[in-house]
Coordinates of C-alpha atoms in Angstrom, one line a residue:
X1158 CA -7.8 -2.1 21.2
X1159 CA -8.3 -0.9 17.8
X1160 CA -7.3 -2.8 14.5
X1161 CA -6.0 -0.6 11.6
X1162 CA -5.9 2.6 10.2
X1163 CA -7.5 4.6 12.8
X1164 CA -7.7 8.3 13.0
X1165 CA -4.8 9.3 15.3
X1166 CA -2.6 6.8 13.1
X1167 CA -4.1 8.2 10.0
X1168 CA -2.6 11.9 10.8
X1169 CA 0.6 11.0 11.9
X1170 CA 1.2 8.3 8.8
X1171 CA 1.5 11.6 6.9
X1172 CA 4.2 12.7 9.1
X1173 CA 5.9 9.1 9.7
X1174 CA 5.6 6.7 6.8
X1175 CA 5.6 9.7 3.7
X1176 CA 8.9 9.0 2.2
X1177 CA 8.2 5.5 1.3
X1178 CA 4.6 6.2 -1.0
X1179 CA 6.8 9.6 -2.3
X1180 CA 9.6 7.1 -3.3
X1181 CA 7.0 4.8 -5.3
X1182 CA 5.1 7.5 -6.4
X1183 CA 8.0 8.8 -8.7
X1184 CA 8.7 5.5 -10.1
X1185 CA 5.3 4.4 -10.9
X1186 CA 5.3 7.9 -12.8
X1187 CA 8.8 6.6 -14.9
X1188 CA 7.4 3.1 -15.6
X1189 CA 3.7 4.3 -16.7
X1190 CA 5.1 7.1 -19.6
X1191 CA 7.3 4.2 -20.8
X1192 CA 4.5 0.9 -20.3
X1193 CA 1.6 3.0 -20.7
X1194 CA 1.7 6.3 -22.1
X1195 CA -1.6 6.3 -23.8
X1196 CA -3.0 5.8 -20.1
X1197 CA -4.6 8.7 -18.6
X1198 CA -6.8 7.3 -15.9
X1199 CA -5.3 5.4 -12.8
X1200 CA -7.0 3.0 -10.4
X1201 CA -5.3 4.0 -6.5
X1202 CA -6.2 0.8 -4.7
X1203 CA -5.3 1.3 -0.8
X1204 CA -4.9 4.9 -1.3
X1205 CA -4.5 5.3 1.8
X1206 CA -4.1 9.5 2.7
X1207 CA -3.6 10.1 -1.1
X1208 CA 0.2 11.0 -1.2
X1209 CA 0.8 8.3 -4.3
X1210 CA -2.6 10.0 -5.6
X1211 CA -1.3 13.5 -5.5
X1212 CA 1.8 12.8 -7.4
X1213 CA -0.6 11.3 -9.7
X1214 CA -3.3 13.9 -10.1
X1215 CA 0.0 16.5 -10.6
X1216 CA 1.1 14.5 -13.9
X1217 CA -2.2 14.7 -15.2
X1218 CA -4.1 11.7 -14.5
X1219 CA -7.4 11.1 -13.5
X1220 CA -7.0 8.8 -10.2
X1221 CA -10.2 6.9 -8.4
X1222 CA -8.6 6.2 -5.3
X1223 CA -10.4 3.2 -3.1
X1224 CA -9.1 2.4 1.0
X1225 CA -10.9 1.0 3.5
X1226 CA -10.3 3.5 6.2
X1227 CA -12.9 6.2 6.2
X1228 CA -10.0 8.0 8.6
X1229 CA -7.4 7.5 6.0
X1230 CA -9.9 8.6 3.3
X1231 CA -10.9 11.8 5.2
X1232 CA -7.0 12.7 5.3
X1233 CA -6.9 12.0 1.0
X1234 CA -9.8 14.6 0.8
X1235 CA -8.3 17.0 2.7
X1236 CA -5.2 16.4 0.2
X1237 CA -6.8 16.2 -3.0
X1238 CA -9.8 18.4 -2.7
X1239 CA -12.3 17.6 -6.1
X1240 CA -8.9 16.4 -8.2
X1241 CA -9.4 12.5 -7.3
X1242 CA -12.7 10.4 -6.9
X1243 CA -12.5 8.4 -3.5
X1244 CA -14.3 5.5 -2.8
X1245 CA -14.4 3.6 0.7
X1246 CA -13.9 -0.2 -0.3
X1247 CA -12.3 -3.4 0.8
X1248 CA -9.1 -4.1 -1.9
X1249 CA -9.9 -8.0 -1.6
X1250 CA -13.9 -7.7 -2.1
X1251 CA -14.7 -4.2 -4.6
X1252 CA -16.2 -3.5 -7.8
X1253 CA -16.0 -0.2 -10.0
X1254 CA -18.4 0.9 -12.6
X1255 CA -15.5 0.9 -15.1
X1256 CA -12.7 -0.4 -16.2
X1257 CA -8.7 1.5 -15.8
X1258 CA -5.8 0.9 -18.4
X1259 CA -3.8 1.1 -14.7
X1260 CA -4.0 0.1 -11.2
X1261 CA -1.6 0.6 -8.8
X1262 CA -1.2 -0.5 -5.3
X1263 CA 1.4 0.5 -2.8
X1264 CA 2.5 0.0 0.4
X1265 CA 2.3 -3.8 0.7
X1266 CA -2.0 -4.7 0.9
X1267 CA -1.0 -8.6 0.2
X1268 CA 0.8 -8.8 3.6
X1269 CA -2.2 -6.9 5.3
X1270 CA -4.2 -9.7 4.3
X1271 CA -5.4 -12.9 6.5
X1272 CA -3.9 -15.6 4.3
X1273 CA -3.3 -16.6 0.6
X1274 CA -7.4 -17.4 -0.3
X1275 CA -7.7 -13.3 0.6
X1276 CA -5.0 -12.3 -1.6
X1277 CA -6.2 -14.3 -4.5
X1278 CA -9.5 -12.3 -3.8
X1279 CA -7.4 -9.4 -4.3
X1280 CA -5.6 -10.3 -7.5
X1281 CA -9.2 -11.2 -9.0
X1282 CA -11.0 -8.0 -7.7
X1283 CA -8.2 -6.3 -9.6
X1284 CA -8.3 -7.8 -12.5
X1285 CA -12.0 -7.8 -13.1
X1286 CA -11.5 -3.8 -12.4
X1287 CA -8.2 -3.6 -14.7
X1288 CA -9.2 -3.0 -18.7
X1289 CA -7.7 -5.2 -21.6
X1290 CA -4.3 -4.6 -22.2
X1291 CA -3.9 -2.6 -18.9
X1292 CA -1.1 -2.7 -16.1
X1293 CA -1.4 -3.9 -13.0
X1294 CA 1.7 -2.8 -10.3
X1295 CA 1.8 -3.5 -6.3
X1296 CA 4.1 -3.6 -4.1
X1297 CA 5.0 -6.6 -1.2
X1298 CA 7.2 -6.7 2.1
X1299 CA 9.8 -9.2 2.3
X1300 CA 10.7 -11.2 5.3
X1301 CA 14.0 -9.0 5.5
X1302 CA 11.1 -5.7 5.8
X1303 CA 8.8 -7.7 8.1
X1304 CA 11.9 -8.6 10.6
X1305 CA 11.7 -4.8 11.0
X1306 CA 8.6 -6.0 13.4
X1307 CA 11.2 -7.2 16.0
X1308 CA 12.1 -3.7 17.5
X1309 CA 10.8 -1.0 19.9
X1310 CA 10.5 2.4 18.3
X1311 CA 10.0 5.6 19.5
X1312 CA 9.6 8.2 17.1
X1313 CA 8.5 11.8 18.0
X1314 CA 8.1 15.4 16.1
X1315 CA 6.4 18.8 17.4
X1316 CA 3.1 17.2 16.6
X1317 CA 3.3 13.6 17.4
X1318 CA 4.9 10.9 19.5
X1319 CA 4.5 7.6 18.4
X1320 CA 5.5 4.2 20.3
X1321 CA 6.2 1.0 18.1
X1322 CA 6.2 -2.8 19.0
X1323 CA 6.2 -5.4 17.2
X1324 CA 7.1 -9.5 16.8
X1325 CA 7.2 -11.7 13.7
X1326 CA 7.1 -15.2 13.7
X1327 CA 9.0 -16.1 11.2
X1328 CA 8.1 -20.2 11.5
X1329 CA 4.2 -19.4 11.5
X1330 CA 4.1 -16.9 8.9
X1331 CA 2.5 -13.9 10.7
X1332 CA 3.7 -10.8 12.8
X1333 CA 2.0 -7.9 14.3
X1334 CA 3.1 -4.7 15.7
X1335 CA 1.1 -2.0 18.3
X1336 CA 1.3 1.2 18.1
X1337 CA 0.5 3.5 20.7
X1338 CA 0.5 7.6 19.9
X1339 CA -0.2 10.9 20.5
X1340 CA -1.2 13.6 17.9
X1341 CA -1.5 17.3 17.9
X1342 CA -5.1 18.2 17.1
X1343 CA -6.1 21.4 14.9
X1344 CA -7.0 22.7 18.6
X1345 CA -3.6 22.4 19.5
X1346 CA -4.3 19.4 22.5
X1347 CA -3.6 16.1 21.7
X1348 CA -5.4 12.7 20.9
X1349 CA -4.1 9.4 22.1
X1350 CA -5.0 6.7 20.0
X1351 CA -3.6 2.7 20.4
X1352 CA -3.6 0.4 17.1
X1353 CA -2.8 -3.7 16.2
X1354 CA -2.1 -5.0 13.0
X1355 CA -1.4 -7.8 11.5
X1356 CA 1.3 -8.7 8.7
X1357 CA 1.8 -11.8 6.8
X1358 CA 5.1 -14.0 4.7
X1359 CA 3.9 -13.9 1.3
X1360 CA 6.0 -16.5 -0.2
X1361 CA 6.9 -15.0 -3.7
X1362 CA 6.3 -18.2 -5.8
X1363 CA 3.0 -18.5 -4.8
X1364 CA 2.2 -15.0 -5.5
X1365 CA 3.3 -15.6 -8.4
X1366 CA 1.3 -18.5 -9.3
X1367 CA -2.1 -16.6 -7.8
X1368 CA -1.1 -14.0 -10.3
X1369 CA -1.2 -16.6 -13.5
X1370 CA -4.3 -18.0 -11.5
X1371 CA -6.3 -15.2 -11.8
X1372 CA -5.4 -14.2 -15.6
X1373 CA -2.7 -11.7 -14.8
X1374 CA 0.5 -11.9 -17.7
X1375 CA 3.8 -11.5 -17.6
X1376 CA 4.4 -11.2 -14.3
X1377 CA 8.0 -9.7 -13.0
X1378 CA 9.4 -8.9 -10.1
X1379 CA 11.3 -5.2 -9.9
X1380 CA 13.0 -3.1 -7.1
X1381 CA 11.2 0.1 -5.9
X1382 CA 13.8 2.5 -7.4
X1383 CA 13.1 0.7 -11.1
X1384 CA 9.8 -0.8 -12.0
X1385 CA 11.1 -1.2 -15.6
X1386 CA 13.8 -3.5 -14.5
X1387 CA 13.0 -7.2 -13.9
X1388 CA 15.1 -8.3 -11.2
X1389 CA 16.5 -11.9 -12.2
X1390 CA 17.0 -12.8 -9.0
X1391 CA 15.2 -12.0 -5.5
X1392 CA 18.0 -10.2 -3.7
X1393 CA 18.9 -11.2 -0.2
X1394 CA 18.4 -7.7 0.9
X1395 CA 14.9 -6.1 -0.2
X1396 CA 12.7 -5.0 2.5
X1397 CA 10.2 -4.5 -0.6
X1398 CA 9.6 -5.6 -3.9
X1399 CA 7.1 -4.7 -6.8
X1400 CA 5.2 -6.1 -9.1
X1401 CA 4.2 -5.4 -12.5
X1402 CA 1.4 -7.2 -14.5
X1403 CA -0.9 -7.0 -17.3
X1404 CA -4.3 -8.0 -18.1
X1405 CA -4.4 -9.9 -21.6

């Protein structure tokens, strides 16, 4: 059994899971011409296949993009061509040659870490990439979007079939869901491939507490439609939340 981002998944995330990264993609644009709109280089960590990336690279910034799957990485590069620099690194354990006045993160890397010591790893690897002054916006699933683990999916198109299960324990802290697919290859046969992974509760105080922890400053909490708006309250019925930092 494989464990993440493997190349059948890879091809039909683009197919599957593009709306969401579309979504953020348009309001990390608003939030950076209003926060930072002397910033013309962006920091991608998780890139994943580059969707957030391209939306970038088409407003005129210079994106590095980093993801530790070479099979999501070879999907970015077929997207962005020579418009983005791609590195293959871990988000929780990297290092960049320079500094970015942004970094941006999407599609929830603190809940695919193993526990609260990894994601401070994260928040410090970040920071130590992230320029004075700069900005500093990710994205988490709440346990509202992690029950979404307790269901059996099937989702199919012309190119791809894709079977979902999944469990969360909501007592422990941890869920996981397997998915088994098949994709059209550009042969026209098809691949099977057969995934795990594993999601985490990440209790929003904490994270909030790692974030002061590791020298990140004023720290809010925003829905995905408007990262300029701190939310005064965690609503009841987020399956996602952002947040936006800044390095002092």
């Amino acid at each position: 059994m494989s464990e993440g981002y493997v190349e059948g998944f890879a091809q039909a995330y683009d197919q599957f899971w593009q709306p969401y990264p579309t979504k953020s993609a348009a309001s990390l644009l608003k939030l950076l011409q209003s926060a930072a709109p002397d910033a013309r280089a962006v920091l991608d960590i998780g890139c994943g296949t580059g969707i957030v990336a391209q939306h970038l690279v088409r407003a005129g910034y210079a994106v590095t993009g980093l993801d530790k799957s070479p099979a999501m990485l070879a999907r970015a590069r077929e997207r962005l061509g020579e418009s983005a620099v791609l590195i293959e690194g871990d988000a929780a354990d990297f290092a960049v040659d320079e500094q970015f006045p942004v970094a941006v993160s999407t599609y929830d890397i603190p809940n695919h870490l193993p526990d609260l010591e990894r994601i401070a790893d994260y928040l410090r690897c970040v920071y130590r990439a992230v320029s004075p002054g700069g900005l500093f916006v990710f994205d988490i699933a709440t346990v509202v979007g992690l029950r979404g683990m307790n269901t059996v999916q099937i989702r199919e198109t012309d190119e791809a079939m894709l079977l979902f299960r999944g469990a969360l324990n909501e007592s422990l802290g941890v869920g996981f869901y397997r998915i088994s697919g098949v994709v059209q290859a550009a042969d026209g046969r098809y691949d099977r491939f057969e995934t795990t992974m594993t999601n985490i509760v990440v209790p929003v105080d904490r994270l909030l507490e790692l974030l002061a922890e590791a020298g990140w400053v004023g720290s809010y909490l925003a829905a995905q439609d408007d990262l300029l708006a701190p939310l005064t309250e965690v609503p009841g019925t987020h399956s996602h939340l952002f947040v936006v930092s800044r390095k002092p």
